[in-house]
Tab-separated table of C-alpha atoms in Angstrom:
chain	number	residue	atom	x	y	z
U	1	MET	CA	17.202	5.640	-58.669
U	2	ASP	CA	17.442	2.197	-60.299
U	3	PHE	CA	14.928	2.758	-63.080
U	4	ALA	CA	13.695	-0.105	-65.265
U	5	PHE	CA	10.360	-1.168	-66.702
U	6	GLY	CA	8.941	-4.565	-65.697
U	7	ALA	CA	6.114	-6.834	-66.804
U	8	ASP	CA	3.505	-4.855	-64.878
U	9	ASP	CA	4.652	-1.687	-66.596
U	10	ASP	CA	4.409	-3.343	-70.032
U	11	ALA	CA	0.836	-4.420	-69.257
U	12	PHE	CA	0.023	-0.911	-68.059
U	13	ARG	CA	1.519	0.506	-71.268
U	14	GLY	CA	-0.744	-1.714	-73.302
U	15	GLU	CA	-3.804	-0.576	-71.356
U	16	ALA	CA	-2.877	3.107	-71.723
U	17	ARG	CA	-2.131	2.779	-75.440
U	18	GLU	CA	-5.395	0.947	-76.104
U	19	TRP	CA	-7.489	3.493	-74.192
U	20	LEU	CA	-5.880	6.452	-75.895
U	21	ALA	CA	-6.355	4.915	-79.335
U	22	ALA	CA	-10.049	4.302	-78.607
U	23	HIS	CA	-10.822	7.686	-76.998
U	24	ARG	CA	-8.617	10.226	-78.733
U	25	GLY	CA	-11.225	11.983	-80.832
U	26	ASP	CA	-12.324	15.555	-81.247
U	27	ALA	CA	-12.835	16.323	-77.584
U	28	VAL	CA	-10.609	19.099	-76.180
U	29	GLY	CA	-10.580	21.299	-73.103
U	30	ARG	CA	-13.201	20.506	-70.491
U	31	ALA	CA	-14.819	17.759	-72.569
U	32	TRP	CA	-11.510	15.927	-72.880
U	33	GLU	CA	-10.741	16.350	-69.181
U	34	ARG	CA	-14.090	14.815	-68.283
U	35	GLU	CA	-13.376	11.911	-70.647
U	36	LEU	CA	-9.997	11.342	-68.986
U	37	GLY	CA	-11.649	11.515	-65.594
U	38	SER	CA	-14.363	8.996	-66.462
U	39	GLY	CA	-11.666	6.608	-67.682
U	40	GLY	CA	-9.686	6.913	-64.450
U	41	TRP	CA	-6.689	8.587	-66.065
U	42	ILE	CA	-6.515	11.681	-63.857
U	43	GLY	CA	-4.588	11.506	-60.602
U	44	ILE	CA	-2.279	8.701	-61.670
U	45	GLY	CA	0.255	8.284	-58.898
U	46	TRP	CA	-1.531	10.491	-56.358
U	47	ASP	CA	-0.384	9.354	-52.974
U	48	ASP	CA	-3.950	9.081	-51.718
U	49	GLY	CA	-4.612	5.344	-51.896
U	50	GLY	CA	-7.534	6.096	-54.224
U	51	ALA	CA	-9.463	7.775	-51.439
U	52	TYR	CA	-10.072	10.995	-53.393
U	53	GLY	CA	-10.331	9.675	-56.934
U	54	GLY	CA	-6.672	9.212	-57.742
U	55	ARG	CA	-5.255	6.009	-59.214
U	56	ARG	CA	-2.535	4.076	-57.448
U	57	ALA	CA	0.402	3.680	-59.848
U	58	ALA	CA	4.115	3.026	-59.427
U	59	LEU	CA	6.535	5.729	-60.515
U	60	THR	CA	7.441	3.666	-63.581
U	61	GLN	CA	3.771	3.508	-64.562
U	62	GLN	CA	3.430	7.261	-64.196
U	63	VAL	CA	6.293	7.561	-66.679
U	64	VAL	CA	4.600	5.043	-68.991
U	65	TRP	CA	1.360	7.044	-69.006
U	66	ALA	CA	3.247	10.278	-69.649
U	67	GLU	CA	5.158	8.710	-72.557
U	68	GLU	CA	2.088	7.143	-74.167
U	69	TYR	CA	0.051	10.318	-73.779
U	70	ALA	CA	2.706	12.384	-75.512
U	71	ARG	CA	3.331	9.871	-78.256
U	72	SER	CA	-0.370	9.510	-79.028
U	73	ARG	CA	-0.535	13.272	-79.703
U	74	ALA	CA	-3.537	13.540	-77.408
U	75	PRO	CA	-4.906	17.059	-76.733
U	76	ALA	CA	-2.955	19.466	-74.548
U	77	ARG	CA	-4.015	19.098	-70.928
U	78	ALA	CA	-6.228	21.873	-69.592
U	79	GLY	CA	-6.258	20.342	-66.105
U	80	HIS	CA	-2.512	19.979	-65.635
U	81	ILE	CA	-2.200	22.642	-62.902
U	82	GLY	CA	-4.914	21.153	-60.736
U	83	GLU	CA	-3.906	17.538	-61.211
U	84	ASN	CA	-0.116	17.756	-61.093
U	85	LEU	CA	0.540	20.796	-58.896
U	86	LEU	CA	-2.339	21.548	-56.549
U	87	ALA	CA	-3.552	17.976	-55.882
U	88	PRO	CA	-0.225	16.570	-54.629
U	89	THR	CA	0.202	19.731	-52.549
U	90	LEU	CA	-3.194	19.254	-50.926
U	91	ILE	CA	-2.395	15.599	-50.260
U	92	ALA	CA	0.848	16.659	-48.529
U	93	TYR	CA	-0.299	19.809	-46.682
U	94	GLY	CA	-4.075	20.124	-46.895
U	95	SER	CA	-6.729	19.330	-44.286
U	96	GLU	CA	-9.021	16.358	-44.661
U	97	ALA	CA	-11.929	18.679	-45.461
U	98	GLN	CA	-9.885	20.371	-48.212
U	99	LYS	CA	-8.934	17.034	-49.753
U	100	GLN	CA	-12.557	15.866	-49.726
U	101	ARG	CA	-13.745	19.126	-51.273
U	102	TYR	CA	-11.234	19.689	-54.058
U	103	LEU	CA	-9.547	16.419	-55.096
U	104	PRO	CA	-12.563	14.445	-56.374
U	105	ALA	CA	-13.617	17.329	-58.655
U	106	ILE	CA	-10.105	17.456	-60.107
U	107	ALA	CA	-10.058	13.674	-60.596
U	108	ARG	CA	-13.380	13.859	-62.455
U	109	GLY	CA	-12.037	16.592	-64.764
U	110	GLU	CA	-14.706	19.020	-63.591
U	111	GLU	CA	-12.784	21.902	-61.957
U	112	PHE	CA	-9.813	23.738	-63.441
U	113	TRP	CA	-7.104	25.631	-61.553
U	114	CYS	CA	-4.532	28.322	-62.182
U	115	GLN	CA	-1.473	29.360	-60.178
U	116	GLY	CA	-1.266	32.819	-58.594
U	117	TYR	CA	2.427	33.196	-57.767
U	118	SER	CA	4.282	35.753	-59.898
U	119	GLU	CA	3.647	39.478	-59.598
U	120	PRO	CA	5.108	42.574	-61.233
U	121	GLY	CA	8.352	42.950	-59.315
U	122	ALA	CA	8.069	39.477	-57.808
U	123	GLY	CA	8.537	36.955	-60.600
U	124	SER	CA	11.121	34.387	-59.651
U	125	ASP	CA	11.593	36.216	-56.327
U	126	LEU	CA	8.408	34.990	-54.676
U	127	ALA	CA	9.408	36.235	-51.235
U	128	ALA	CA	8.742	39.751	-52.573
U	129	VAL	CA	5.011	39.214	-53.239
U	130	ARG	CA	2.788	42.109	-52.184
U	131	THR	CA	-0.697	40.738	-52.811
U	132	ALA	CA	-2.415	41.011	-49.419
U	133	ALA	CA	-5.001	38.819	-47.758
U	134	VAL	CA	-6.793	40.385	-44.776
U	135	ARG	CA	-8.858	38.236	-42.432
U	136	ASP	CA	-12.574	39.067	-42.481
U	137	GLY	CA	-14.221	36.778	-39.949
U	138	ARG	CA	-13.867	33.214	-41.242
U	139	THR	CA	-12.711	34.365	-44.682
U	140	TYR	CA	-9.955	36.473	-46.234
U	141	ARG	CA	-10.187	39.454	-48.566
U	142	VAL	CA	-7.482	39.257	-51.255
U	143	THR	CA	-6.258	42.397	-52.985
U	144	GLY	CA	-3.354	42.663	-55.428
U	145	GLN	CA	-2.117	41.655	-58.853
U	146	LYS	CA	-0.700	38.451	-60.313
U	147	ILE	CA	0.921	38.131	-63.715
U	148	TRP	CA	1.910	35.395	-66.207
U	149	THR	CA	-1.002	33.349	-64.831
U	150	SER	CA	-1.451	30.407	-67.217
U	151	LEU	CA	-5.023	29.414	-68.131
U	152	ALA	CA	-6.587	31.939	-65.737
U	153	GLN	CA	-9.208	32.823	-68.358
U	154	ASP	CA	-10.642	29.291	-68.103
U	155	ALA	CA	-9.961	28.464	-64.460
U	156	ASP	CA	-12.584	27.867	-61.784
U	157	TRP	CA	-10.090	28.350	-58.932
U	158	CYS	CA	-6.703	29.943	-58.285
U	159	PHE	CA	-4.231	29.019	-55.571
U	160	VAL	CA	-2.710	32.314	-54.491
U	161	LEU	CA	0.439	33.083	-52.536
U	162	ALA	CA	-0.471	36.193	-50.543
U	163	ARG	CA	0.792	38.152	-47.583
U	164	THR	CA	-1.436	37.657	-44.519
U	165	GLU	CA	0.980	39.533	-42.285
U	166	PRO	CA	2.719	42.781	-43.274
U	167	ALA	CA	6.453	42.575	-43.843
U	168	ARG	CA	8.394	43.646	-40.765
U	169	ALA	CA	11.787	45.301	-40.709
U	170	GLY	CA	14.459	42.733	-39.904
U	171	ALA	CA	12.144	39.759	-40.489
U	172	ARG	CA	12.812	37.143	-43.141
U	173	ARG	CA	11.062	38.180	-46.318
U	174	HIS	CA	9.000	35.006	-46.709
U	175	HIS	CA	7.544	35.390	-43.181
U	176	GLY	CA	3.785	36.002	-43.083
U	177	LEU	CA	2.878	34.422	-46.453
U	178	SER	CA	-0.128	32.109	-46.829
U	179	PHE	CA	-1.357	29.724	-49.544
U	180	LEU	CA	-5.017	30.543	-50.265
U	181	LEU	CA	-7.616	28.868	-52.507
U	182	VAL	CA	-9.634	31.554	-54.332
U	183	PRO	CA	-12.754	30.924	-56.445
U	184	MET	CA	-12.476	32.782	-59.768
U	185	ASP	CA	-16.198	33.370	-60.261
U	186	GLN	CA	-16.349	36.669	-58.371
U	187	PRO	CA	-17.520	39.373	-60.798
U	188	GLY	CA	-16.290	42.810	-59.830
U	189	ARG	CA	-13.662	41.344	-57.496
U	190	ILE	CA	-11.480	39.440	-59.981
U	191	ASP	CA	-10.471	40.785	-63.394
U	192	VAL	CA	-8.570	38.549	-65.837
U	193	ARG	CA	-6.749	40.285	-68.714
U	194	PRO	CA	-5.037	38.128	-71.386
U	195	ILE	CA	-1.451	39.059	-72.321
U	196	ARG	CA	-0.847	38.976	-76.084
U	197	GLN	CA	2.574	37.475	-76.810
U	198	LEU	CA	5.007	37.684	-79.721
U	199	THR	CA	3.576	34.373	-80.906
U	200	GLY	CA	0.160	36.008	-81.310
U	201	THR	CA	-1.380	33.771	-78.645
U	202	SER	CA	-2.476	34.549	-75.090
U	203	GLU	CA	-1.788	31.601	-72.788
U	204	PHE	CA	-0.816	33.990	-69.978
U	205	ASN	CA	-2.882	36.568	-68.125
U	206	GLU	CA	-2.801	39.385	-65.653
U	207	VAL	CA	-5.165	38.782	-62.752
U	208	PHE	CA	-6.355	41.632	-60.532
U	209	PHE	CA	-7.918	40.875	-57.139
U	210	ASP	CA	-10.044	43.574	-55.496
U	211	GLY	CA	-11.313	42.229	-52.193
U	212	ALA	CA	-11.813	38.720	-53.608
U	213	VAL	CA	-13.084	36.256	-50.977
U	214	ALA	CA	-11.102	33.154	-50.019
U	215	GLU	CA	-12.091	30.656	-47.321
U	216	ASP	CA	-9.376	27.969	-47.360
U	217	VAL	CA	-5.736	28.315	-46.338
U	218	VAL	CA	-3.541	25.290	-47.087
U	219	GLY	CA	-1.026	24.378	-44.371
U	220	GLY	CA	-2.212	27.059	-41.971
U	221	GLU	CA	-1.877	30.819	-41.943
U	222	GLY	CA	1.712	32.029	-42.259
U	223	ASN	CA	3.020	28.737	-43.671
U	224	GLY	CA	2.591	29.694	-47.329
U	225	TRP	CA	6.286	29.707	-48.141
U	226	ARG	CA	6.715	26.077	-47.052
U	227	VAL	CA	3.675	24.990	-49.044
U	228	ALA	CA	4.658	27.044	-52.114
U	229	MET	CA	8.185	25.610	-52.167
U	230	GLY	CA	6.779	22.097	-51.784
U	231	LEU	CA	4.596	22.708	-54.824
U	232	LEU	CA	7.440	24.102	-56.953
U	233	ALA	CA	9.426	20.881	-56.398
U	234	LEU	CA	6.528	18.977	-58.039
U	235	GLU	CA	6.949	20.899	-61.284
U	236	ARG	CA	10.122	19.041	-62.134
U	237	GLY	CA	8.953	15.426	-61.809
U	238	VAL	CA	7.372	13.091	-64.329
U	239	SER	CA	6.131	16.115	-66.301
U	240	THR	CA	9.771	16.786	-67.272
U	241	LEU	CA	9.822	13.493	-69.134
U	242	VAL	CA	6.653	14.406	-71.023
U	243	GLN	CA	8.233	17.694	-71.951
U	244	GLN	CA	11.280	15.883	-73.311
U	245	ILE	CA	9.133	13.750	-75.608
U	246	GLY	CA	7.816	16.980	-77.085
U	247	PHE	CA	11.377	18.270	-77.405
U	248	ALA	CA	12.343	15.108	-79.305
U	249	GLU	CA	9.491	15.656	-81.778
U	250	GLU	CA	10.636	19.242	-82.348
U	251	LEU	CA	14.213	18.100	-82.924
U	252	ARG	CA	13.071	15.474	-85.435
U	253	GLU	CA	11.174	18.142	-87.371
U	254	ILE	CA	14.259	20.385	-87.483
U	255	VAL	CA	16.371	17.465	-88.730
U	256	ARG	CA	13.761	16.816	-91.423
U	257	VAL	CA	13.866	20.437	-92.565
U	258	ALA	CA	17.682	20.412	-92.541
U	259	VAL	CA	17.750	17.291	-94.747
U	260	GLU	CA	15.135	18.783	-97.057
U	261	THR	CA	17.159	21.986	-97.348
U	262	ALA	CA	20.312	20.043	-98.193
U	263	ASP	CA	18.358	18.240	-100.934
U	264	GLY	CA	17.273	21.555	-102.451
U	265	GLY	CA	13.885	21.886	-100.815
U	266	GLY	CA	14.439	25.502	-99.817
U	267	GLY	CA	13.822	25.287	-96.083
U	268	GLY	CA	10.283	23.958	-96.186
U	269	GLY	CA	6.948	25.344	-95.232
U	270	GLY	CA	7.313	29.023	-94.371
U	271	GLY	CA	6.832	30.795	-97.677
U	272	GLY	CA	9.559	31.870	-100.077
U	273	GLY	CA	12.749	33.745	-99.804
U	274	GLY	CA	16.039	31.935	-99.678
U	275	SER	CA	17.209	28.667	-98.257
U	276	GLY	CA	18.655	27.998	-94.866
U	277	GLU	CA	21.538	25.867	-93.707
U	278	GLY	CA	21.170	22.237	-94.823
U	279	ALA	CA	22.273	19.010	-93.213
U	280	GLY	CA	25.399	19.021	-95.353
U	281	ASP	CA	26.820	22.003	-93.452
U	282	PRO	CA	29.392	20.608	-90.982
U	283	VAL	CA	28.697	23.226	-88.309
U	284	LEU	CA	24.953	22.604	-88.485
U	285	ARG	CA	25.508	18.831	-88.368
U	286	ALA	CA	27.621	19.203	-85.240
U	287	ARG	CA	24.964	21.325	-83.548
U	288	LEU	CA	22.229	18.835	-84.367
U	289	VAL	CA	24.274	15.935	-83.004
U	290	ARG	CA	25.084	17.886	-79.857
U	291	LEU	CA	21.420	18.715	-79.254
U	292	TRP	CA	20.473	15.048	-79.752
U	293	ALA	CA	23.127	13.885	-77.284
U	294	GLU	CA	22.159	16.516	-74.730
U	295	LEU	CA	18.493	15.519	-74.987
U	296	HIS	CA	19.380	11.899	-74.183
U	297	THR	CA	21.532	13.078	-71.281
U	298	MET	CA	18.616	15.141	-69.941
U	299	ARG	CA	16.331	12.133	-70.115
U	300	ALA	CA	18.832	9.983	-68.230
U	301	ASN	CA	19.158	12.663	-65.579
U	302	ALA	CA	15.345	13.054	-65.278
U	303	LEU	CA	14.949	9.276	-64.792
U	304	ARG	CA	17.802	9.179	-62.289
U	305	THR	CA	16.365	11.958	-60.136
U	306	LEU	CA	12.648	11.032	-60.170
U	307	GLY	CA	11.247	11.220	-56.671
U	308	THR	CA	14.436	12.634	-55.116
U	309	SER	CA	13.428	16.286	-54.559
U	310	GLU	CA	13.465	15.864	-50.785
U	311	THR	CA	16.866	14.143	-50.622
U	312	ASP	CA	18.465	16.061	-53.519
U	313	PRO	CA	17.271	19.690	-53.290
U	314	GLY	CA	19.421	20.727	-56.236
U	315	ALA	CA	17.949	18.212	-58.712
U	316	PRO	CA	14.928	20.343	-59.767
U	317	SER	CA	17.122	23.375	-60.369
U	318	VAL	CA	19.681	21.372	-62.354
U	319	ALA	CA	16.884	20.023	-64.553
U	320	LYS	CA	15.492	23.512	-65.161
U	321	LEU	CA	18.912	24.885	-66.081
U	322	LEU	CA	19.544	22.008	-68.499
U	323	TRP	CA	16.310	22.096	-70.437
U	324	GLY	CA	15.834	25.886	-70.435
U	325	GLY	CA	19.112	26.591	-72.223
U	326	TRP	CA	18.764	23.533	-74.456
U	327	HIS	CA	15.326	24.510	-75.680
U	328	ARG	CA	16.421	28.067	-76.438
U	329	ARG	CA	19.272	26.755	-78.574
U	330	LEU	CA	16.812	24.450	-80.340
U	331	GLY	CA	14.568	27.402	-81.107
U	332	GLU	CA	17.484	29.331	-82.577
U	333	LEU	CA	18.405	26.399	-84.779
U	334	ALA	CA	14.779	26.050	-85.895
U	335	VAL	CA	14.921	29.401	-87.694
U	336	GLN	CA	18.560	29.064	-88.790
U	337	VAL	CA	17.914	25.933	-90.838
U	338	ARG	CA	15.050	27.728	-92.600
U	339	GLY	CA	17.021	30.813	-93.521
U	340	ALA	CA	15.051	33.769	-94.871
U	341	ALA	CA	11.973	31.598	-95.206
U	342	ALA	CA	11.661	31.584	-91.414
U	343	THR	CA	10.819	35.299	-91.447
U	344	VAL	CA	7.737	34.875	-93.667
U	345	GLY	CA	4.321	33.774	-92.447
U	346	PRO	CA	2.857	30.626	-94.003
U	347	TYR	CA	-0.614	32.098	-94.585
U	348	ASP	CA	-2.027	34.830	-96.751
U	349	TRP	CA	-2.956	38.036	-95.003
U	350	ASP	CA	-6.397	37.886	-93.463
U	351	GLU	CA	-8.028	40.633	-91.429
U	352	GLU	CA	-9.542	37.968	-89.180
U	353	ARG	CA	-6.201	36.257	-88.732
U	354	PRO	CA	-3.450	38.778	-89.536
U	355	TYR	CA	-0.627	37.142	-87.617
U	356	GLU	CA	-0.056	33.411	-87.960
U	357	LEU	CA	3.065	31.418	-87.219
U	358	ASP	CA	4.067	27.913	-88.117
U	359	PRO	CA	5.269	25.491	-85.375
U	360	LEU	CA	8.991	26.220	-85.813
U	361	GLN	CA	8.442	29.999	-85.727
U	362	ARG	CA	6.385	29.632	-82.524
U	363	LEU	CA	9.123	27.408	-81.097
U	364	PHE	CA	11.738	30.100	-81.658
U	365	LEU	CA	9.713	32.918	-80.143
U	366	PHE	CA	8.267	31.008	-77.191
U	367	SER	CA	11.610	29.401	-76.257
U	368	ARG	CA	13.141	32.841	-75.699
U	369	ALA	CA	11.337	32.793	-72.339
U	370	ASP	CA	12.453	29.294	-71.294
U	371	THR	CA	15.332	30.552	-69.142
U	372	ILE	CA	13.022	33.024	-67.364
U	373	TYR	CA	9.631	31.493	-66.530
U	374	GLY	CA	9.271	28.775	-63.908
U	375	GLY	CA	12.199	30.286	-62.021
U	376	SER	CA	14.922	32.151	-63.954
U	377	ASP	CA	18.411	30.716	-64.446
U	378	GLU	CA	19.754	33.168	-61.879
U	379	ILE	CA	17.313	31.893	-59.261
U	380	GLN	CA	18.141	28.252	-60.042
U	381	ARG	CA	21.878	28.932	-59.651
U	382	ASN	CA	21.264	30.682	-56.329
U	383	ILE	CA	19.270	27.651	-55.086
U	384	ILE	CA	22.143	25.334	-55.997
U	385	ALA	CA	24.720	27.664	-54.489
U	386	GLU	CA	22.921	28.054	-51.165
U	387	ARG	CA	21.076	24.757	-50.632
U	388	VAL	CA	23.583	22.351	-52.180
U	389	LEU	CA	27.004	23.967	-51.991
U	390	GLY	CA	26.394	25.813	-48.739
U	391	LEU	CA	27.506	29.183	-50.081
U	392	PRO	CA	26.355	32.342	-48.243
U	393	ARG	CA	23.382	34.295	-49.564
U	394	GLU	CA	24.036	36.981	-52.115
U	395	SER	CA	24.698	40.398	-50.572
U	396	GLY	CA	22.102	43.083	-51.239
C-alpha cells in the first residue's frame, strides 16, 4: 500500500502522546485497561462505526497509536487478545447479539480473554484438535485440553476451537470444528495450570475443560475453521509494527553493551566473569549492522502489507518467518556480547526469588521459541507453498 502520514495523523499523534504522558502512572493490568477504556483508546480501528465502543481511525492512525504506545513505555497490554483478536473476529463473523454482548465490555477494559487453540499434539496443526463440544440443549459441553494458553490465569472468557462433529474417515480434517465462547468462571469444570518456563515466568498455561458450558458459537456450528483462520490473519497486522518497536529497543541495548564492552566495561550488568565480544570485533560489527538493516526491511514490509491479508494470503506467513528467525538471532547475540557474564544472575540468591534473569537473558531464552509459537516455521512455509505457489499438499 502507499503508506504515508498526513496532517490528520500528526494531530492524532499529538493527542495520543499527550494522553499517554498524562495517564501513564502506576496502573497496570485491569486498572490500566479500564483507564484506556475510559479514555477511548481501546478498539482503535474496529470496523464497527463506533456502534460497540470502538473508535473510528484510519490505518495510519492505528499505526500512530501503536508507535506512541510502545515509545511511551506504557504497561504491557492485558486486554490485547480480546481487543485485537476476538473483537475484529466478532465484527466479521459474529451475530448482532454476540457483538452487543461482548464488544462493549472489551472496549471498556472490563472483560479479558484468552485463546484456546493449541493442544498437545495439535500445536501449529490446528486441524488435529481433539477437544470436543457436545450439544446439550441450547448449550455445549466442552471437554478436552488446551496448552500454551496465554493469560488464561487472568481471563474471564476463552474462545475455543473445538470439534462439534467427530472426525470421519475420508473427510477433510478441519471439517466439524466450531468456534465457541467459554466463560472461565466455572469451578470444577475448568482447571488452569501455569507452565513454568526457562525464564522463570509463567505467561502460558495448560487449561483443562471437563464438561464446561458454552452458549455462543461464532459463525455457526461447523464453521470454526473459517473463523479461526480469519482470526489468525489478524495476528500479523498493526501489532507487528508494535513488536518491531520493541525489537528496536532490544537491539539498541545490545549495541550499548557491545560499545561498553569494547571500552573495557566487561559486558555490563550480569555479574562478573569475563568480557564478551565488543563493538571493535569486525564479525560482531557486521552482525549488528545486518540485524539493523533487516529490522528496517521488516518494517518496510509490514507497512507495505498492512491490510492485505485477504488479497495476499502469503503476507502474514512471510512476516512471521522474517521476524521469528531475526529475533532468535538477536537473542543469541544478546548473550554473545556479554560473554561469561551472561551466564550469571544479576541478583543475590534469595529463597523467595531464587531464579532471576535480566532483560537480555530473558530475551535469549524466550526468543528460542519464536520460530515455534504462533505457527511454526514449517507451517508458515507450507502455507506459502500451497496457497501462494500452488504446490500440492505434503504427502503423509
